[in-house]
PDB file of C-alpha atoms in Angstrom:
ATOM      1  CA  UNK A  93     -15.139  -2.201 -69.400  1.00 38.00           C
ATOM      2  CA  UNK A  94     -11.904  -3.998 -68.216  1.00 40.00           C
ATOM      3  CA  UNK A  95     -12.044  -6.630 -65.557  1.00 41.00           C
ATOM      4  CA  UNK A  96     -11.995  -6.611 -62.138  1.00 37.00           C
ATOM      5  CA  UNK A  97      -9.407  -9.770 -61.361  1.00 36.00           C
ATOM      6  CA  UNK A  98      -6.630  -7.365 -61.342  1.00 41.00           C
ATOM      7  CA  UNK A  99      -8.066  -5.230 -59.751  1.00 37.00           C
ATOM      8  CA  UNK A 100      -9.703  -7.849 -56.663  1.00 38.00           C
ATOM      9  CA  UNK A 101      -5.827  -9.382 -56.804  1.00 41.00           C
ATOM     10  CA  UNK A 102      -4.369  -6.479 -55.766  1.00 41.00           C
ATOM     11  CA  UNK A 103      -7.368  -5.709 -52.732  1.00 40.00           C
ATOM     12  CA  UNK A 104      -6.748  -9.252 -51.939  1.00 39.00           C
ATOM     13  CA  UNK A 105      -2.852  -7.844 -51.848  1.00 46.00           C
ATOM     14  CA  UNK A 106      -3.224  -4.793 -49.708  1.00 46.00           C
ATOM     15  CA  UNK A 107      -5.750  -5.131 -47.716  1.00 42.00           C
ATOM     16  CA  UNK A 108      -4.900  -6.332 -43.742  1.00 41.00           C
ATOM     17  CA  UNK A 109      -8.856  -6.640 -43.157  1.00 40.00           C
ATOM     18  CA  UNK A 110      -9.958 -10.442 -43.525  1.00 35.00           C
ATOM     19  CA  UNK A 111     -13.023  -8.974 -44.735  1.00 39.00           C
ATOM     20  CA  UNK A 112     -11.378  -8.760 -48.104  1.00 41.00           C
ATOM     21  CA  UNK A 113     -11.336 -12.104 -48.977  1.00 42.00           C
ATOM     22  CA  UNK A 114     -14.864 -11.609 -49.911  1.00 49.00           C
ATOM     23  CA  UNK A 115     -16.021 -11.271 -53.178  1.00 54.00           C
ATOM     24  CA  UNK A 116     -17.369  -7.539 -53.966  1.00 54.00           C
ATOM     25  CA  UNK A 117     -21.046  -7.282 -53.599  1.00 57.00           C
ATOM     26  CA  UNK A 118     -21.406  -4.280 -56.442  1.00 64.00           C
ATOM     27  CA  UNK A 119     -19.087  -1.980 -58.362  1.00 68.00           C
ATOM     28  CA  UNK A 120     -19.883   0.783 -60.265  1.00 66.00           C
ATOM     29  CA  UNK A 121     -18.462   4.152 -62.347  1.00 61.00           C
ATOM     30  CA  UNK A 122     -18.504   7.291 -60.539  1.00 67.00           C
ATOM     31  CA  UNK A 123     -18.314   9.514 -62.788  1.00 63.00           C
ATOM     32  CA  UNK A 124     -16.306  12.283 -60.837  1.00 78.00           C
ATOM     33  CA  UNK A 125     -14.993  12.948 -57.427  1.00 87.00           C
ATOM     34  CA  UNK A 126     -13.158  16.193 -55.541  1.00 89.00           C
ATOM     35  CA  UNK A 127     -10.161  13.568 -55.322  1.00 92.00           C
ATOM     36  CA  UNK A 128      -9.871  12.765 -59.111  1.00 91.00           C
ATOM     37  CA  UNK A 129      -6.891  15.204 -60.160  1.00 92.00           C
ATOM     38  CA  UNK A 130      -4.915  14.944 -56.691  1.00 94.00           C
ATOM     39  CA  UNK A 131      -4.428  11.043 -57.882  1.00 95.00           C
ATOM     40  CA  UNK A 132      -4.348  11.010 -61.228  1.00 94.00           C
ATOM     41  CA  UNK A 133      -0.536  10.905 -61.851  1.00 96.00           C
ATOM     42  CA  UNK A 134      -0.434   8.510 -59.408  1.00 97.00           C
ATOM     43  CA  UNK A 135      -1.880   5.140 -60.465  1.00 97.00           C
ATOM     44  CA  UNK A 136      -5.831   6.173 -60.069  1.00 96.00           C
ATOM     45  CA  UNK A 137      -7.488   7.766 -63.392  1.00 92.00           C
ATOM     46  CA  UNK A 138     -10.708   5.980 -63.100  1.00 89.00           C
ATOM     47  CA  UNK A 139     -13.257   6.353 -60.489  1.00 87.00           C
ATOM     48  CA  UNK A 140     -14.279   2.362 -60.672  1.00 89.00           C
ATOM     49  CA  UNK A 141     -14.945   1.648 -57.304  1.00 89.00           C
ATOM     50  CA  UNK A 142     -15.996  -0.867 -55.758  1.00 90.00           C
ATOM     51  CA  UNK A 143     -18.753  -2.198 -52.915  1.00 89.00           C
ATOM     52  CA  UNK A 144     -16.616  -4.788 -50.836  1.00 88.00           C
ATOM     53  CA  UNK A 145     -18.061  -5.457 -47.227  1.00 88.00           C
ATOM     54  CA  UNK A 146     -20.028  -1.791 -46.681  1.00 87.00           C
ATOM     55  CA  UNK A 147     -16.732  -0.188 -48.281  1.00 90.00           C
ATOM     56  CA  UNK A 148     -16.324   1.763 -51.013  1.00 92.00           C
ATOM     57  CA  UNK A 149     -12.925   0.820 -52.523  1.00 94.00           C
ATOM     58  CA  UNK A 150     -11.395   3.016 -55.851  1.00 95.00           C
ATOM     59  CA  UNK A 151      -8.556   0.829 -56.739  1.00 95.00           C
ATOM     60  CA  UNK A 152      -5.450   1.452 -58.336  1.00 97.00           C
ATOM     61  CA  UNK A 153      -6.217   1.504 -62.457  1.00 95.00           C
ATOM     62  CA  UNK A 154      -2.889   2.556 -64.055  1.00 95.00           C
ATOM     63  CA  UNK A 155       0.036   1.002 -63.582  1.00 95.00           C
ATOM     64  CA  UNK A 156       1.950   2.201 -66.823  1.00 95.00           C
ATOM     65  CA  UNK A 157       4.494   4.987 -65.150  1.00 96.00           C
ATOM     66  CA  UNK A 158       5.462   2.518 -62.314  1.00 98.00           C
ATOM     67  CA  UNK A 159       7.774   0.146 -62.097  1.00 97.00           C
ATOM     68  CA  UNK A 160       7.815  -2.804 -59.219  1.00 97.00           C
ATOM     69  CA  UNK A 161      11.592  -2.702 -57.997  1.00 96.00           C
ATOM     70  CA  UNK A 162      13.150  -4.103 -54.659  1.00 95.00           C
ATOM     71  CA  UNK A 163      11.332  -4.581 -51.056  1.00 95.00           C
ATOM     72  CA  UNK A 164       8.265  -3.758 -52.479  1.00 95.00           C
ATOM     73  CA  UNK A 165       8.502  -0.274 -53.456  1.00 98.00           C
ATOM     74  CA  UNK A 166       7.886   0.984 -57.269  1.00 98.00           C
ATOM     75  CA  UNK A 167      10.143   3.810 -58.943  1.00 97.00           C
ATOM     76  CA  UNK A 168       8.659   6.501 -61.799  1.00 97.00           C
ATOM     77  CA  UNK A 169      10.961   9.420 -62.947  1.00 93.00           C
ATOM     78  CA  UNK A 170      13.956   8.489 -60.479  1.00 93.00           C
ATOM     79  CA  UNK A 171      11.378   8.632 -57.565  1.00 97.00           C
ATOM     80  CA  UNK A 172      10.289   5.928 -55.365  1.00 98.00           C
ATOM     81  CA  UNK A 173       6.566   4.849 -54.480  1.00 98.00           C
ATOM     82  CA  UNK A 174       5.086   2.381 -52.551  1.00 98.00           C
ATOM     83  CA  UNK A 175       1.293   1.430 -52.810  1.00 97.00           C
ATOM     84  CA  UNK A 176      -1.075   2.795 -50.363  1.00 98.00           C
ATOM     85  CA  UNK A 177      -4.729   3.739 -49.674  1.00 97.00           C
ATOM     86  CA  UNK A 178      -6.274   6.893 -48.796  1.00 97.00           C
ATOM     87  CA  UNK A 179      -9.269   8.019 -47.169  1.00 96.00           C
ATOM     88  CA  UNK A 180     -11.516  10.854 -49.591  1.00 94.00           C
ATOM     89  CA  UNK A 181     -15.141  11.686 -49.685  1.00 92.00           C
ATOM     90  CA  UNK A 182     -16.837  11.648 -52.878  1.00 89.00           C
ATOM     91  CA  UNK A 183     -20.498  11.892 -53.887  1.00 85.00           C
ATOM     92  CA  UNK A 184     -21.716  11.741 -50.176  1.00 86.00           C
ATOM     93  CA  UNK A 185     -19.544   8.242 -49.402  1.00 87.00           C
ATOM     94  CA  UNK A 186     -16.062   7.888 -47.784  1.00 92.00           C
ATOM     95  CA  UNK A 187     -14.052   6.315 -50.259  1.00 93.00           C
ATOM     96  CA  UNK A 188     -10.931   4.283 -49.651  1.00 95.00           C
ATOM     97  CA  UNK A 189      -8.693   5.437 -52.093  1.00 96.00           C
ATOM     98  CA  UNK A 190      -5.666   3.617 -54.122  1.00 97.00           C
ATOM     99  CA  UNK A 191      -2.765   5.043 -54.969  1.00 98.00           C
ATOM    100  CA  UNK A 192       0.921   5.235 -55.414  1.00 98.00           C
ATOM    101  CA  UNK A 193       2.521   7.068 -52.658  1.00 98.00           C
ATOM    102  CA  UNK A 194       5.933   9.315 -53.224  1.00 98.00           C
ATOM    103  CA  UNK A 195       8.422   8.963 -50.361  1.00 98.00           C
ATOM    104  CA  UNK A 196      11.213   9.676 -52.093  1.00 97.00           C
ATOM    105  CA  UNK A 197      11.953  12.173 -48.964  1.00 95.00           C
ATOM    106  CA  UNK A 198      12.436   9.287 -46.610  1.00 95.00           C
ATOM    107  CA  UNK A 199      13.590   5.872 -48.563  1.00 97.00           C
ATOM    108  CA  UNK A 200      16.473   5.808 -50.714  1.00 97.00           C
ATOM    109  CA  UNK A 201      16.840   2.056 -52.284  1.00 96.00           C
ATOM    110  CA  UNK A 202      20.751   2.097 -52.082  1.00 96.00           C
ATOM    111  CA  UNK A 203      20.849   1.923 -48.839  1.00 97.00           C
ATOM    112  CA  UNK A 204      17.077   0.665 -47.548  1.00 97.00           C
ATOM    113  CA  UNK A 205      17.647  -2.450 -45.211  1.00 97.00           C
ATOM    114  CA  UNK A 206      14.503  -4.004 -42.813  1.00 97.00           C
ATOM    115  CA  UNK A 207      14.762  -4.976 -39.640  1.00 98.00           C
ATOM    116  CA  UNK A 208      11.182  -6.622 -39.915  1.00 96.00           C
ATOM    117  CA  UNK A 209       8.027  -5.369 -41.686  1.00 94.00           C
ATOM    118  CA  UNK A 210       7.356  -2.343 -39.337  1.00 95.00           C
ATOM    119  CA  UNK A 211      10.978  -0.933 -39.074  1.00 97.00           C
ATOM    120  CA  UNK A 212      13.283  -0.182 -41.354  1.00 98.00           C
ATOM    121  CA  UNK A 213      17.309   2.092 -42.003  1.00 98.00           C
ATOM    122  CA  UNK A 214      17.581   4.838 -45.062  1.00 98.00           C
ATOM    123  CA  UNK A 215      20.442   6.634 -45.050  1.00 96.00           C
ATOM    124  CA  UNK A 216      21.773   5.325 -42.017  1.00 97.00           C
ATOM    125  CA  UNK A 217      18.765   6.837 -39.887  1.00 97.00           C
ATOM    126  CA  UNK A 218      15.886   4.549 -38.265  1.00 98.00           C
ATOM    127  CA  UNK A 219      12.004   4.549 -38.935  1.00 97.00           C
ATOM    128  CA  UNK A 220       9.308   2.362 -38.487  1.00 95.00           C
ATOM    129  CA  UNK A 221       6.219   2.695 -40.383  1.00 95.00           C
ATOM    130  CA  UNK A 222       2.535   3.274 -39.782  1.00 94.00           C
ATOM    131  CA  UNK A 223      -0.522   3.898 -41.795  1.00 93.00           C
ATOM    132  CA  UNK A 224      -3.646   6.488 -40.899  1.00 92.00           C
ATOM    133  CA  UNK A 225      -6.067   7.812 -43.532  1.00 92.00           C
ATOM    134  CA  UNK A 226      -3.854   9.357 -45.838  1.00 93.00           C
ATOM    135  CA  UNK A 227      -1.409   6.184 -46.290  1.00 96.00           C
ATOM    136  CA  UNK A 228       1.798   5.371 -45.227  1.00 97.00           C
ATOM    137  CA  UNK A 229       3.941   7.297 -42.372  1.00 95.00           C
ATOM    138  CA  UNK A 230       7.329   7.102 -42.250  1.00 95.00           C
ATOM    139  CA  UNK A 231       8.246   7.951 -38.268  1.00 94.00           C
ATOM    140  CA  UNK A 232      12.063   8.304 -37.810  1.00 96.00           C
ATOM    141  CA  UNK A 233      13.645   7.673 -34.300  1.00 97.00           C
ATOM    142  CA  UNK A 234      16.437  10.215 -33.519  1.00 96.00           C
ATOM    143  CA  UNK A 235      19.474   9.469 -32.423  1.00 97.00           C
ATOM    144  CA  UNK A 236      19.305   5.474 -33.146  1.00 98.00           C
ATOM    145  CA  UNK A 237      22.331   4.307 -34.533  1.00 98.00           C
ATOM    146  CA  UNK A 238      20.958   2.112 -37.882  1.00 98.00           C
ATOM    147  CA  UNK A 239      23.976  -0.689 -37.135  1.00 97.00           C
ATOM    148  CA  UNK A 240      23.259  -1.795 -33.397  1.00 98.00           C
ATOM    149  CA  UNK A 241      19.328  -0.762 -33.368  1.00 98.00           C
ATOM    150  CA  UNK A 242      16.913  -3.592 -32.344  1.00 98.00           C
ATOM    151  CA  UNK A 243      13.362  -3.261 -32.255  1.00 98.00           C
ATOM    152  CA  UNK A 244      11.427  -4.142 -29.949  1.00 96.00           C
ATOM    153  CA  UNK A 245       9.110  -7.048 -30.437  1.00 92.00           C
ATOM    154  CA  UNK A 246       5.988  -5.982 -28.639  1.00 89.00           C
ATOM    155  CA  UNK A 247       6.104  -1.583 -28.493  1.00 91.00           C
ATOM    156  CA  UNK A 248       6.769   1.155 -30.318  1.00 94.00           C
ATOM    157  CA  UNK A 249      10.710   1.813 -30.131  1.00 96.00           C
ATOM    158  CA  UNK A 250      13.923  -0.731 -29.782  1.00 98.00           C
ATOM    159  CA  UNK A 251      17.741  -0.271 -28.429  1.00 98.00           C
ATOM    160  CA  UNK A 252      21.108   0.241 -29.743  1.00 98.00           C
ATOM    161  CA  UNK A 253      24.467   0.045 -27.730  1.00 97.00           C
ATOM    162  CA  UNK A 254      23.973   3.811 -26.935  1.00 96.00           C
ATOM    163  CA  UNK A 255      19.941   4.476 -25.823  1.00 98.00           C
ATOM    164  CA  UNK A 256      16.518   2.612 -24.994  1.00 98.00           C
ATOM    165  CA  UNK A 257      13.964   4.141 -27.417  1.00 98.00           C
ATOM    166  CA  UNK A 258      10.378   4.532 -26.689  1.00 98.00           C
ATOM    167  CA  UNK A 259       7.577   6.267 -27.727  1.00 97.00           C
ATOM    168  CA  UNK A 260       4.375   6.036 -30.711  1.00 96.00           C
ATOM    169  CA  UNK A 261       2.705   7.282 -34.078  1.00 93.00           C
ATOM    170  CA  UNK A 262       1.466   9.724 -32.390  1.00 91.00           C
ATOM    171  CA  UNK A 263       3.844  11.378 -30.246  1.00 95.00           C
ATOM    172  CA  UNK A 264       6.858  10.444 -31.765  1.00 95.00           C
ATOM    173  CA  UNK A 265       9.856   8.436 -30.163  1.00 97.00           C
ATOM    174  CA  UNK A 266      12.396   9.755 -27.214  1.00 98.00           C
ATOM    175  CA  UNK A 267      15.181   8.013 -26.247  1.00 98.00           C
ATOM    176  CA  UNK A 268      15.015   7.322 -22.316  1.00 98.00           C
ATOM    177  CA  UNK A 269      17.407   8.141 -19.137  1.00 97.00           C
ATOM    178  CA  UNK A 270      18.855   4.734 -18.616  1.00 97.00           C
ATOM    179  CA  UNK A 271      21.816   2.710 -20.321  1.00 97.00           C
ATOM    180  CA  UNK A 272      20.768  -0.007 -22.217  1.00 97.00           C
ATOM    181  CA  UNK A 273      23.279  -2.616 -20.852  1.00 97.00           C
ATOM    182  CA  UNK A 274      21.017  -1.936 -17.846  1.00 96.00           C
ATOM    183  CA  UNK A 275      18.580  -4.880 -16.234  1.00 96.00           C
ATOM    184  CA  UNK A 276      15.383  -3.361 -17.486  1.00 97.00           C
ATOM    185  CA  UNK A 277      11.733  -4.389 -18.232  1.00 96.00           C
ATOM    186  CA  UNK A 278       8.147  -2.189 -19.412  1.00 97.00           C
ATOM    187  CA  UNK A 279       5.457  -3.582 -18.094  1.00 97.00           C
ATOM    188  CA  UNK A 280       1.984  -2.701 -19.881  1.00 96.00           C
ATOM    189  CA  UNK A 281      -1.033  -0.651 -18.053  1.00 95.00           C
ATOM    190  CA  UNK A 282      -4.298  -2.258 -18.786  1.00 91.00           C
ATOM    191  CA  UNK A 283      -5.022   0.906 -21.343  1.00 89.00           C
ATOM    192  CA  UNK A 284      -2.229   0.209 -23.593  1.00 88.00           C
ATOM    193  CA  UNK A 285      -1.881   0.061 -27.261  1.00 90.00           C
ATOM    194  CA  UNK A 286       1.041   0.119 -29.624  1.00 85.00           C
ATOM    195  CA  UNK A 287       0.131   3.287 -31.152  1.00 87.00           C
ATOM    196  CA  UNK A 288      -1.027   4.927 -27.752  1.00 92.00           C
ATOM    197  CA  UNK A 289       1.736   3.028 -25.063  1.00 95.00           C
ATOM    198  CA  UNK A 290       1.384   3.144 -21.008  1.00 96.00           C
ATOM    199  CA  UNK A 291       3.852   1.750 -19.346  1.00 97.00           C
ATOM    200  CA  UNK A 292       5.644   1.482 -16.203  1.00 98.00           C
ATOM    201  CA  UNK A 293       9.839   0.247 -16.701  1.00 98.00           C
ATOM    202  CA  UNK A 294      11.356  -1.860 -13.939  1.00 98.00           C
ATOM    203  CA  UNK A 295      14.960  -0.556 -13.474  1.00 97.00           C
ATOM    204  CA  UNK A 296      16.681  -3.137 -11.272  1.00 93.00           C
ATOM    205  CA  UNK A 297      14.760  -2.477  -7.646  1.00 93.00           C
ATOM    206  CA  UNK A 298      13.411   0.868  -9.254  1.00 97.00           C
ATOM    207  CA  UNK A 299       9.950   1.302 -10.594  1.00 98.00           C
ATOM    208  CA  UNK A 300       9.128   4.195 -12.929  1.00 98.00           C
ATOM    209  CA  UNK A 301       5.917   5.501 -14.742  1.00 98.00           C
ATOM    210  CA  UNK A 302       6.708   6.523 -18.023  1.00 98.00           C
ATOM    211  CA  UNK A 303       4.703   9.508 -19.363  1.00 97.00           C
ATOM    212  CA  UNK A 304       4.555  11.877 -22.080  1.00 97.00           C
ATOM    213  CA  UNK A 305       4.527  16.033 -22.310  1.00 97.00           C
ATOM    214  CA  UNK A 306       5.180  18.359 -24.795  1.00 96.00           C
ATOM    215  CA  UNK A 307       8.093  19.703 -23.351  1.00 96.00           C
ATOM    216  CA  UNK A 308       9.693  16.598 -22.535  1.00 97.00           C
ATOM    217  CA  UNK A 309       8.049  14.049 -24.868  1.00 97.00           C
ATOM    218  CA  UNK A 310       8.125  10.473 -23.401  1.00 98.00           C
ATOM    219  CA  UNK A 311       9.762  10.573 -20.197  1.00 98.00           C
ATOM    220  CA  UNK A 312      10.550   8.260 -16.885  1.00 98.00           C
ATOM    221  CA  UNK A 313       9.457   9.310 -13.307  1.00 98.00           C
ATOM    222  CA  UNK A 314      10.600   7.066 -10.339  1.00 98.00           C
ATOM    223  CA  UNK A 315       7.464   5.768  -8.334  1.00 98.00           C
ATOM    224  CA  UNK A 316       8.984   4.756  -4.870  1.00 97.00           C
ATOM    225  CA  UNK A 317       5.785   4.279  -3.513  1.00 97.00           C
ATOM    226  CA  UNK A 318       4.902   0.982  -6.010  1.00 97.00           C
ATOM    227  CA  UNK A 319       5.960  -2.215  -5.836  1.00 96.00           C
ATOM    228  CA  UNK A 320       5.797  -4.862  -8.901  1.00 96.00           C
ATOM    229  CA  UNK A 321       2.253  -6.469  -7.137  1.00 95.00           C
ATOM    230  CA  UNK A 322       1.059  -3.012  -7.948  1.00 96.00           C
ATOM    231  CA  UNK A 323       1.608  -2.757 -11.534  1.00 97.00           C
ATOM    232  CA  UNK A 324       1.898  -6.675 -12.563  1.00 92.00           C
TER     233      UNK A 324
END
């Protein structure tokens, strides 16, 4: 049996839970699960999993075909990978998955540059990242030019010198009306989240809601009727 302080390095690595600085309480050797051969060429042979904090954790294993390259990202076979975990059932449990993830699609390393840890340029388009149960996403924001874009701090989206961006994971991002050279501010509803926004933008005197459709996506409509001691 091969031990575990690789494998509880690289949990200790990965995981953004501050549960995982505890120690595992068991581990064991599942013999097989219905995600076995979807992950096998990609870092996960064995089904050693692990018992850490009421989760069952199947850790990367195998290493061998990967090789740890720039900003974090791993290449095999002129491809490039990044490490990520995935949510799969096996034997009755939900397992949480490790694996190496191909986005080859989206990243090329020539020309990868971050802005911070959540957005990033490839090919001189924009993304930003996120991560659901099947591992990383890579969300792109049209029509942001890569050389002027700045995110923004606090939401989902950013500026360049030729739109305001705004939008989430799960809608996507739209680029909005106004210019931004213009005096402009979002203020937050009490229901918002970065991954499921509500705002209203101050536009000078002008207050607008912004909402989202599927025609339209995320979209501004003026609110005459409010004043900021309504929304602030």
């Amino acid at each position: 049996m091969k031990s575990y302080f690789p494998i509880l390095a690289l949990l200790l690595c990965l995981s953004c839970s501050p549960a995982a600085s505890q120690e595992p309480s068991s581990s064991a050797f599942v013999p097989d699960c219905p995600y076995a051969e979807s992950y096998a060429s990609l870092g996960n042979r064995l089904r050693d999993t692990l018992l850490l904090d009421g989760r069952w954790i199947d850790p990367i294993d195998d290493t061998s075909a990967f090789v740890q390259t720039q900003h974090g990202f791993y290449q095999s076979d002129d491809k490039v990978f990044k490490k990520a975990w995935a949510a799969a059932p096996c034997q009755g449990k939900l397992m949480q998955v490790g694996y190496f993830q191909d986005l080859s699609a989206q990243i090329d390393l020539a020309t990868y540059r971050a802005y911070n840890d959540r957005y990033f340029t490839s090919r001189d388009q924009v993304f930003f990242w996120w991560v659901n149960s099947g591992g990383h996403l890579v969300i792109p924001i049209p029509g942001a030019e890569a050389r002027s874009f700045v995110p923004f701090p606090d939401l989902c989206g950013g500026k360049d010198r030729n739109g305001v961006y705004y939008g989430s994971p799960n809608f996507g991002v739209n680029q909005l009306f106004f210019s931004p050279q213009a005096s402009f501010r979002f203020v937050p509803k009490a229901n918002h989240y970065w991954n499921d926004p509500h705002h209203y933008v101050v536009l000078g005197e002008e207050i607008y809601e912004i909402l989202w459709d599927h025609e339209q996506g995320y979209h501004c409509q003026k609110r005459p009727a409010l004043v900021l001691t309504d929304i602030e």
